[in-house]
mmCIF file of C-alpha atoms in Angstrom:
data_model
loop_
_atom_site.group_PDB
_atom_site.id
_atom_site.type_symbol
_atom_site.label_atom_id
_atom_site.label_comp_id
_atom_site.label_asym_id
_atom_site.label_seq_id
_atom_site.Cartn_x
_atom_site.Cartn_y
_atom_site.Cartn_z
ATOM 1 C CA MET A 1 21.371 -0.236 -27.034
ATOM 2 C CA VAL A 2 19.491 1.516 -24.225
ATOM 3 C CA ALA A 3 21.787 3.101 -21.652
ATOM 4 C CA PRO A 4 21.367 1.639 -18.152
ATOM 5 C CA PHE A 5 19.311 3.727 -15.762
ATOM 6 C CA ALA A 6 21.581 5.498 -13.303
ATOM 7 C CA VAL A 7 20.754 7.219 -10.025
ATOM 8 C CA ASP A 8 22.494 10.537 -9.443
ATOM 9 C CA THR A 9 25.170 10.160 -6.757
ATOM 10 C CA ASP A 10 23.992 13.226 -4.821
ATOM 11 C CA ILE A 11 20.433 11.894 -4.734
ATOM 12 C CA LEU A 12 21.617 8.449 -3.676
ATOM 13 C CA ASN A 13 23.684 9.935 -0.858
ATOM 14 C CA TRP A 14 20.646 11.953 0.244
ATOM 15 C CA LEU A 15 18.507 8.817 0.404
ATOM 16 C CA LEU A 16 21.226 6.964 2.322
ATOM 17 C CA GLU A 17 21.482 9.533 5.098
ATOM 18 C CA LYS A 18 21.229 7.893 8.492
ATOM 19 C CA ASP A 19 18.616 10.304 9.824
ATOM 20 C CA ASP A 20 15.931 8.189 8.143
ATOM 21 C CA PRO A 21 16.875 4.515 8.561
ATOM 22 C CA ALA A 22 13.628 3.337 6.928
ATOM 23 C CA VAL A 23 14.448 5.114 3.664
ATOM 24 C CA ARG A 24 18.098 4.133 4.021
ATOM 25 C CA SER A 25 17.226 0.448 4.399
ATOM 26 C CA ALA A 26 14.895 0.471 1.382
ATOM 27 C CA THR A 27 17.461 2.355 -0.703
ATOM 28 C CA LEU A 28 20.188 -0.136 0.113
ATOM 29 C CA THR A 29 18.043 -3.094 -0.910
ATOM 30 C CA ARG A 30 16.143 -1.629 -3.858
ATOM 31 C CA LEU A 31 18.480 0.797 -5.559
ATOM 32 C CA GLU A 32 21.791 -0.794 -4.530
ATOM 33 C CA GLY A 33 20.532 -4.367 -4.617
ATOM 34 C CA ARG A 34 22.011 -5.396 -1.292
ATOM 35 C CA PRO A 35 20.708 -8.545 0.418
ATOM 36 C CA ALA A 36 18.877 -8.520 3.746
ATOM 37 C CA SER A 37 21.956 -10.105 5.316
ATOM 38 C CA ASP A 38 24.130 -7.087 4.476
ATOM 39 C CA ALA A 39 25.512 -5.483 7.638
ATOM 40 C CA GLU A 40 24.456 -1.962 6.692
ATOM 41 C CA VAL A 41 20.946 -3.147 5.828
ATOM 42 C CA GLN A 42 20.636 -4.895 9.173
ATOM 43 C CA GLU A 43 21.930 -1.843 11.007
ATOM 44 C CA ALA A 44 19.416 0.420 9.263
ATOM 45 C CA ARG A 45 16.511 -1.940 9.914
ATOM 46 C CA ALA A 46 17.384 -2.173 13.595
ATOM 47 C CA ALA A 47 17.387 1.625 13.832
ATOM 48 C CA ILE A 48 13.854 1.907 12.405
ATOM 49 C CA MET A 49 12.271 0.999 15.743
ATOM 50 C CA GLN A 50 13.893 4.007 17.448
ATOM 51 C CA MET A 51 13.138 6.539 14.711
ATOM 52 C CA PRO A 52 10.207 8.911 14.754
ATOM 53 C CA PRO A 53 7.414 8.355 13.831
ATOM 54 C CA VAL A 54 7.741 4.620 14.671
ATOM 55 C CA SER A 55 8.788 5.276 18.254
ATOM 56 C CA ALA A 56 6.058 7.910 18.644
ATOM 57 C CA ILE A 57 3.372 5.542 17.377
ATOM 58 C CA LEU A 58 4.462 2.766 19.715
ATOM 59 C CA ARG A 59 4.495 5.103 22.714
ATOM 60 C CA LYS A 60 0.797 5.793 22.164
ATOM 61 C CA GLN A 61 -0.165 2.111 21.965
ATOM 62 C CA GLN A 62 -2.441 0.752 24.689
ATOM 63 C CA PRO A 63 -1.376 -2.315 26.741
ATOM 64 C CA ASP A 64 -3.634 -4.772 24.879
ATOM 65 C CA GLY A 65 -2.278 -3.698 21.492
ATOM 66 C CA HIS A 66 -4.734 -1.089 20.217
ATOM 67 C CA TRP A 67 -4.648 2.676 19.693
ATOM 68 C CA LEU A 68 -7.396 5.133 20.677
ATOM 69 C CA LYS A 69 -10.482 3.263 21.924
ATOM 70 C CA PRO A 70 -10.711 -0.421 20.970
ATOM 71 C CA GLU A 71 -13.855 0.109 18.881
ATOM 72 C CA GLN A 72 -12.188 2.939 16.937
ATOM 73 C CA PHE A 73 -9.769 0.581 15.210
ATOM 74 C CA TYR A 74 -11.063 1.746 11.791
ATOM 75 C CA THR A 75 -13.275 4.767 12.415
ATOM 76 C CA GLY A 76 -10.522 6.595 14.324
ATOM 77 C CA LYS A 77 -8.999 8.023 11.166
ATOM 78 C CA TYR A 78 -6.052 8.142 11.060
ATOM 79 C CA ARG A 79 -4.952 7.256 14.574
ATOM 80 C CA GLY A 80 -6.826 4.007 15.164
ATOM 81 C CA THR A 81 -5.235 0.559 15.077
ATOM 82 C CA VAL A 82 -5.797 -0.077 11.359
ATOM 83 C CA TRP A 83 -3.988 3.087 10.352
ATOM 84 C CA GLN A 84 -1.147 2.753 12.851
ATOM 85 C CA LEU A 85 -0.450 -0.780 11.624
ATOM 86 C CA LEU A 86 -0.368 0.476 8.035
ATOM 87 C CA VAL A 87 2.148 3.190 8.850
ATOM 88 C CA LEU A 88 4.347 0.789 10.823
ATOM 89 C CA ALA A 89 4.317 -1.683 7.943
ATOM 90 C CA GLU A 90 5.095 1.018 5.375
ATOM 91 C CA LEU A 91 8.074 2.193 7.414
ATOM 92 C CA GLY A 92 9.508 -1.310 7.740
ATOM 93 C CA ALA A 93 8.958 -1.755 11.474
ATOM 94 C CA ASP A 94 10.092 -5.014 13.047
ATOM 95 C CA GLY A 95 7.106 -7.331 13.079
ATOM 96 C CA SER A 96 8.742 -9.582 15.646
ATOM 97 C CA ASP A 97 8.567 -6.835 18.262
ATOM 98 C CA PRO A 98 6.081 -7.936 20.965
ATOM 99 C CA ARG A 99 4.149 -4.670 20.697
ATOM 100 C CA ILE A 100 3.554 -5.120 16.997
ATOM 101 C CA ARG A 101 2.667 -8.795 17.418
ATOM 102 C CA LYS A 102 0.088 -7.737 19.984
ATOM 103 C CA ALA A 103 -1.346 -5.150 17.584
ATOM 104 C CA CYS A 104 -1.625 -7.754 14.826
ATOM 105 C CA SER A 105 -3.448 -10.135 17.157
ATOM 106 C CA PHE A 106 -5.777 -7.352 18.258
ATOM 107 C CA ILE A 107 -6.861 -6.446 14.724
ATOM 108 C CA LEU A 108 -7.419 -10.090 13.837
ATOM 109 C CA ASP A 109 -9.532 -10.549 16.943
ATOM 110 C CA VAL A 110 -11.819 -7.542 16.472
ATOM 111 C CA SER A 111 -11.928 -6.852 12.703
ATOM 112 C CA LEU A 112 -11.707 -10.194 10.894
ATOM 113 C CA ASP A 113 -15.093 -11.614 9.939
ATOM 114 C CA ARG A 114 -14.803 -15.105 11.400
ATOM 115 C CA THR A 115 -17.358 -16.555 8.997
ATOM 116 C CA HIS A 116 -16.086 -15.270 5.645
ATOM 117 C CA GLY A 117 -12.598 -13.915 6.283
ATOM 118 C CA GLY A 118 -12.776 -10.272 5.195
ATOM 119 C CA PHE A 119 -11.869 -7.360 7.451
ATOM 120 C CA SER A 120 -14.725 -5.257 8.778
ATOM 121 C CA ALA A 121 -14.974 -1.598 9.768
ATOM 122 C CA GLU A 122 -16.967 -2.579 12.859
ATOM 123 C CA GLY A 123 -16.426 -5.412 15.269
ATOM 124 C CA GLY A 124 -15.430 -6.446 18.735
ATOM 125 C CA ARG A 125 -15.103 -9.532 20.909
ATOM 126 C CA ASN A 126 -16.948 -11.669 18.361
ATOM 127 C CA GLY A 127 -14.884 -10.497 15.414
ATOM 128 C CA GLY A 128 -15.738 -8.218 12.521
ATOM 129 C CA GLN A 129 -19.329 -7.727 11.438
ATOM 130 C CA PRO A 130 -19.956 -9.377 8.034
ATOM 131 C CA SER A 131 -22.212 -6.514 6.915
ATOM 132 C CA VAL A 132 -19.376 -3.999 7.133
ATOM 133 C CA VAL A 133 -16.565 -5.900 5.398
ATOM 134 C CA ILE A 134 -14.745 -3.502 3.059
ATOM 135 C CA PRO A 135 -12.488 -4.588 0.166
ATOM 136 C CA CYS A 136 -9.813 -1.879 0.490
ATOM 137 C CA LEU A 137 -9.640 -2.442 4.263
ATOM 138 C CA THR A 138 -9.271 -6.176 3.719
ATOM 139 C CA GLY A 139 -6.469 -5.670 1.216
ATOM 140 C CA ASN A 140 -4.693 -3.207 3.472
ATOM 141 C CA MET A 141 -4.865 -5.440 6.530
ATOM 142 C CA VAL A 142 -3.749 -8.554 4.674
ATOM 143 C CA TRP A 143 -0.830 -6.594 3.226
ATOM 144 C CA ALA A 144 0.187 -5.077 6.564
ATOM 145 C CA LEU A 145 -0.010 -8.405 8.397
ATOM 146 C CA LEU A 146 2.039 -10.147 5.707
ATOM 147 C CA ARG A 147 4.567 -7.313 5.564
ATOM 148 C CA LEU A 148 4.951 -7.440 9.347
ATOM 149 C CA GLY A 149 5.547 -11.196 9.211
ATOM 150 C CA CYS A 150 2.369 -12.175 11.061
ATOM 151 C CA GLU A 151 2.184 -15.969 10.982
ATOM 152 C CA ASP A 152 -1.349 -16.253 12.381
ATOM 153 C CA ALA A 153 -3.331 -18.778 10.360
ATOM 154 C CA ARG A 154 -6.247 -16.354 10.180
ATOM 155 C CA VAL A 155 -4.372 -14.200 7.676
ATOM 156 C CA LYS A 156 -5.119 -16.872 5.075
ATOM 157 C CA ALA A 157 -8.818 -16.247 5.645
ATOM 158 C CA GLY A 158 -8.271 -12.664 4.492
ATOM 159 C CA ILE A 159 -6.386 -13.886 1.424
ATOM 160 C CA ASP A 160 -9.184 -16.306 0.604
ATOM 161 C CA TRP A 161 -11.770 -13.550 0.946
ATOM 162 C CA ILE A 162 -9.941 -11.481 -1.661
ATOM 163 C CA THR A 163 -9.628 -14.339 -4.143
ATOM 164 C CA THR A 164 -13.274 -15.328 -3.617
ATOM 165 C CA TYR A 165 -15.131 -12.017 -3.512
ATOM 166 C CA GLN A 166 -13.016 -9.253 -5.081
ATOM 167 C CA ARG A 167 -14.586 -7.986 -8.317
ATOM 168 C CA PHE A 168 -13.029 -6.461 -11.437
ATOM 169 C CA ASP A 169 -16.126 -5.105 -13.187
ATOM 170 C CA ASP A 170 -15.668 -2.303 -15.709
ATOM 171 C CA GLY A 171 -19.189 -0.954 -16.020
ATOM 172 C CA ASP A 172 -20.272 -3.431 -18.662
ATOM 173 C CA VAL A 173 -21.948 -6.071 -16.496
ATOM 174 C CA GLU A 174 -24.843 -6.064 -14.056
ATOM 175 C CA ALA A 175 -23.900 -5.178 -10.508
ATOM 176 C CA PRO A 176 -23.425 -8.302 -8.405
ATOM 177 C CA LYS A 177 -26.086 -9.114 -5.816
ATOM 178 C CA GLY A 178 -26.013 -10.789 -2.444
ATOM 179 C CA TRP A 179 -23.434 -10.610 0.319
ATOM 180 C CA PRO A 180 -21.029 -8.760 0.403
ATOM 181 C CA TYR A 181 -22.077 -6.729 -2.617
ATOM 182 C CA ASP A 182 -25.382 -5.275 -1.406
ATOM 183 C CA ARG A 183 -24.021 -2.920 1.269
ATOM 184 C CA TYR A 184 -21.541 -0.618 -0.469
ATOM 185 C CA GLN A 185 -22.465 0.600 -3.946
ATOM 186 C CA MET A 186 -19.265 2.673 -3.998
ATOM 187 C CA CYS A 187 -17.154 -0.477 -3.560
ATOM 188 C CA TRP A 188 -18.992 -2.704 -5.989
ATOM 189 C CA GLY A 189 -21.803 -1.570 -8.292
ATOM 190 C CA ARG A 190 -21.340 -1.842 -12.051
ATOM 191 C CA HIS A 191 -17.769 -0.603 -11.804
ATOM 192 C CA SER A 192 -15.496 -2.016 -9.131
ATOM 193 C CA CYS A 193 -13.800 0.561 -6.940
ATOM 194 C CA HIS A 194 -10.214 1.092 -8.062
ATOM 195 C CA LEU A 195 -9.058 1.281 -4.449
ATOM 196 C CA GLY A 196 -10.332 -2.189 -3.634
ATOM 197 C CA VAL A 197 -8.572 -3.562 -6.708
ATOM 198 C CA VAL A 198 -5.287 -1.804 -5.937
ATOM 199 C CA LYS A 199 -5.234 -2.921 -2.309
ATOM 200 C CA ALA A 200 -6.038 -6.480 -3.418
ATOM 201 C CA ILE A 201 -2.986 -6.363 -5.689
ATOM 202 C CA LYS A 202 -0.879 -4.950 -2.877
ATOM 203 C CA ALA A 203 -1.948 -7.707 -0.496
ATOM 204 C CA LEU A 204 -1.566 -10.661 -2.850
ATOM 205 C CA ALA A 205 1.676 -9.381 -4.382
ATOM 206 C CA GLU A 206 3.184 -9.539 -0.901
ATOM 207 C CA ILE A 207 2.919 -13.334 -1.049
ATOM 208 C CA PRO A 208 6.175 -14.780 -2.437
ATOM 209 C CA GLN A 209 5.664 -16.097 -5.950
ATOM 210 C CA SER A 210 6.579 -19.605 -4.854
ATOM 211 C CA GLY A 211 3.804 -19.500 -2.244
ATOM 212 C CA ARG A 212 0.978 -18.246 -4.464
ATOM 213 C CA SER A 213 -1.885 -20.617 -5.037
ATOM 214 C CA ARG A 214 -3.615 -20.883 -8.402
ATOM 215 C CA GLU A 215 -6.427 -18.743 -6.998
ATOM 216 C CA VAL A 216 -4.009 -16.032 -5.881
ATOM 217 C CA SER A 217 -2.198 -15.981 -9.223
ATOM 218 C CA ASP A 218 -5.473 -15.839 -11.127
ATOM 219 C CA CYS A 219 -6.766 -13.000 -8.955
ATOM 220 C CA LEU A 220 -3.546 -11.048 -9.419
ATOM 221 C CA GLY A 221 -3.777 -11.502 -13.163
ATOM 222 C CA ARG A 222 -7.336 -10.209 -13.333
ATOM 223 C CA ALA A 223 -6.569 -7.308 -10.992
ATOM 224 C CA ALA A 224 -3.519 -6.254 -12.998
ATOM 225 C CA GLU A 225 -5.454 -6.367 -16.257
ATOM 226 C CA PHE A 226 -8.160 -4.193 -14.691
ATOM 227 C CA MET A 227 -5.580 -1.513 -13.920
ATOM 228 C CA LEU A 228 -3.903 -1.908 -17.301
ATOM 229 C CA ILE A 229 -7.099 -1.366 -19.301
ATOM 230 C CA HIS A 230 -7.369 1.910 -17.389
ATOM 231 C CA HIS A 231 -3.740 2.785 -18.201
ATOM 232 C CA ILE A 232 -3.632 3.036 -14.395
ATOM 233 C CA HIS A 233 -5.451 6.386 -14.014
ATOM 234 C CA LYS A 234 -7.482 6.826 -17.207
ATOM 235 C CA ARG A 235 -11.044 5.994 -18.164
ATOM 236 C CA SER A 236 -10.974 2.618 -19.826
ATOM 237 C CA HIS A 237 -13.802 3.551 -22.201
ATOM 238 C CA ASP A 238 -12.292 6.943 -23.036
ATOM 239 C CA LEU A 239 -8.526 6.959 -22.542
ATOM 240 C CA GLY A 240 -8.379 10.650 -23.380
ATOM 241 C CA LYS A 241 -9.889 11.404 -19.974
ATOM 242 C CA LEU A 242 -8.582 10.944 -16.461
ATOM 243 C CA SER A 243 -10.622 8.767 -14.164
ATOM 244 C CA LYS A 244 -8.464 9.521 -11.136
ATOM 245 C CA PRO A 245 -6.865 12.984 -11.514
ATOM 246 C CA GLY A 246 -5.996 13.060 -7.801
ATOM 247 C CA TRP A 247 -3.666 10.131 -8.334
ATOM 248 C CA LYS A 248 -1.243 12.477 -10.082
ATOM 249 C CA LYS A 249 -0.293 13.916 -6.686
ATOM 250 C CA PHE A 250 2.063 11.489 -4.999
ATOM 251 C CA GLY A 251 1.868 10.739 -1.297
ATOM 252 C CA PHE A 252 3.260 8.534 1.457
ATOM 253 C CA PRO A 253 1.828 6.736 3.323
ATOM 254 C CA LEU A 254 -1.408 6.507 1.361
ATOM 255 C CA MET A 255 -3.749 4.811 3.852
ATOM 256 C CA TYR A 256 -6.829 3.600 1.909
ATOM 257 C CA GLN A 257 -5.996 5.864 -1.056
ATOM 258 C CA THR A 258 -3.450 5.246 -3.813
ATOM 259 C CA ASP A 259 -1.703 7.098 -6.633
ATOM 260 C CA VAL A 260 -0.104 6.503 -10.009
ATOM 261 C CA LEU A 261 3.304 5.796 -8.488
ATOM 262 C CA GLU A 262 2.089 3.137 -6.081
ATOM 263 C CA VAL A 263 0.109 1.329 -8.781
ATOM 264 C CA LEU A 264 3.020 1.514 -11.213
ATOM 265 C CA ASN A 265 5.355 -0.081 -8.680
ATOM 266 C CA LEU A 266 2.829 -2.800 -7.858
ATOM 267 C CA LEU A 267 2.545 -3.744 -11.531
ATOM 268 C CA LEU A 268 6.328 -3.768 -11.815
ATOM 269 C CA ASP A 269 6.481 -5.951 -8.695
ATOM 270 C CA LEU A 270 4.402 -8.484 -10.614
ATOM 271 C CA GLY A 271 6.756 -8.358 -13.585
ATOM 272 C CA HIS A 272 4.530 -6.350 -15.924
ATOM 273 C CA ARG A 273 6.090 -4.107 -18.539
ATOM 274 C CA ASP A 274 3.139 -3.213 -20.684
ATOM 275 C CA GLU A 275 2.859 -0.246 -23.028
ATOM 276 C CA ARG A 276 -0.336 0.661 -21.201
ATOM 277 C CA MET A 277 1.919 1.669 -18.294
ATOM 278 C CA ALA A 278 3.932 4.115 -20.415
ATOM 279 C CA GLU A 279 1.747 7.149 -19.663
ATOM 280 C CA ALA A 280 2.196 6.537 -15.943
ATOM 281 C CA VAL A 281 5.958 6.292 -16.401
ATOM 282 C CA ALA A 282 5.949 9.563 -18.344
ATOM 283 C CA LEU A 283 3.991 11.220 -15.546
ATOM 284 C CA VAL A 284 6.507 10.057 -12.938
ATOM 285 C CA GLU A 285 9.373 11.382 -15.023
ATOM 286 C CA ALA A 286 7.596 14.712 -15.621
ATOM 287 C CA LEU A 287 7.142 15.319 -11.899
ATOM 288 C CA ARG A 288 10.868 15.082 -11.149
ATOM 289 C CA ARG A 289 12.240 18.480 -10.179
ATOM 290 C CA GLU A 290 15.389 19.965 -11.631
ATOM 291 C CA ASP A 291 17.265 18.921 -8.492
ATOM 292 C CA GLY A 292 16.340 15.284 -9.161
ATOM 293 C CA ARG A 293 13.858 15.019 -6.302
ATOM 294 C CA TRP A 294 10.098 14.539 -6.133
ATOM 295 C CA LEU A 295 7.738 16.422 -3.820
ATOM 296 C CA LEU A 296 5.327 15.074 -1.227
ATOM 297 C CA GLU A 297 2.037 16.365 -2.642
ATOM 298 C CA ASN A 298 -0.434 14.286 -0.628
ATOM 299 C CA SER A 299 -0.156 13.799 3.129
ATOM 300 C CA TYR A 300 -2.204 12.602 6.101
ATOM 301 C CA ASN A 301 0.158 14.186 8.630
ATOM 302 C CA LYS A 302 -2.474 16.470 10.152
ATOM 303 C CA SER A 303 -4.736 13.530 10.950
ATOM 304 C CA MET A 304 -2.160 10.870 11.823
ATOM 305 C CA GLY A 305 -0.856 12.332 15.051
ATOM 306 C CA VAL A 306 2.703 11.761 13.822
ATOM 307 C CA LYS A 307 4.632 13.314 10.973
ATOM 308 C CA VAL A 308 6.030 11.509 7.947
ATOM 309 C CA GLU A 309 7.985 14.103 5.959
ATOM 310 C CA GLN A 310 6.551 17.510 5.060
ATOM 311 C CA LEU A 311 3.809 18.316 2.587
ATOM 312 C CA GLY A 312 5.031 20.352 -0.385
ATOM 313 C CA GLN A 313 8.702 19.600 0.288
ATOM 314 C CA PRO A 314 11.160 17.195 -1.381
ATOM 315 C CA SER A 315 10.318 13.675 -0.215
ATOM 316 C CA LYS A 316 12.804 10.893 0.285
ATOM 317 C CA TRP A 317 10.031 8.302 0.112
ATOM 318 C CA ILE A 318 8.518 9.599 -3.115
ATOM 319 C CA THR A 319 11.964 10.028 -4.654
ATOM 320 C CA LEU A 320 12.963 6.498 -3.668
ATOM 321 C CA ASN A 321 9.729 4.994 -4.988
ATOM 322 C CA ALA A 322 9.950 6.972 -8.223
ATOM 323 C CA LEU A 323 13.545 5.932 -8.845
ATOM 324 C CA TRP A 324 12.673 2.326 -8.019
ATOM 325 C CA ALA A 325 9.916 2.374 -10.632
ATOM 326 C CA LEU A 326 12.030 4.084 -13.306
ATOM 327 C CA LYS A 327 15.011 1.824 -12.682
ATOM 328 C CA ARG A 328 12.928 -1.296 -13.263
ATOM 329 C CA TRP A 329 11.000 0.107 -16.206
ATOM 330 C CA HIS A 330 14.135 1.133 -18.073
ATOM 331 C CA ALA A 331 15.989 -2.049 -17.156
ATOM 332 C CA ALA A 332 13.380 -4.041 -19.044
ATOM 333 C CA ALA A 333 13.544 -1.838 -22.146
#
């Protein structure tokens, strides 16, 4: 019999410290299994809105809901509206707050392609430009809006774009032609960009299983298999080589990028426990320090305008996410 996976008490107490209510809330629900109705969970979630960097981000928001200049919602890396919404969603900000609702409405107004439903890097009063719709941006925005509880009907248009247009090509078929595939070779081409696939998984996995249409479930299945044939970060046609060596450095938040740990957790979210994930699990375990913590090795702090932990130092977020992955992997053994 396999021994149950246990979290070291000292590490658990570290993650539950009240100085970071976002980590505390996620630890209570994920590692301790407490329901959202639990008093301590509710207390931690309420405190998130006053914690830095959430409070700092919201102080910089403009009255109509955007950050920086309105047209810099995507190009203002990483302080524009797209990126601020992603950070707020990652930290568990309260989507019912009027400021966040306004930000969600703003990004839907200026970035969503009103004809096809994807999210565009350029737009304005008439919505996003169809020629600049990007798959990873679309996945990120759909995920953030769902995570923040946005009930705008236009979010479904983003979901439908993913299930209709997202590709999972592995270099063995002709590159697709026509809109939206002609603009960005790096996104499409003969081999679909891993980032677009990962962010599609992230977006669609946020939909409760009971609410997933056949199209959503089918898309999730194809996306997961795409990552599994790559063993997450390997070359599918030569598994002895890394296709994404940078993914071995874990970060939070990851913006349009990803890493082995995020992909591993997404596959576990979908209920996968496939031997093709084992190398990723081994990598996560190998990166644990002797003190039981994981380091933040990838950070956008210098460009974000706010600070989420410290590069090169033990990270509560990475440690939490690593333990969450290992707990579920070993529980299914």
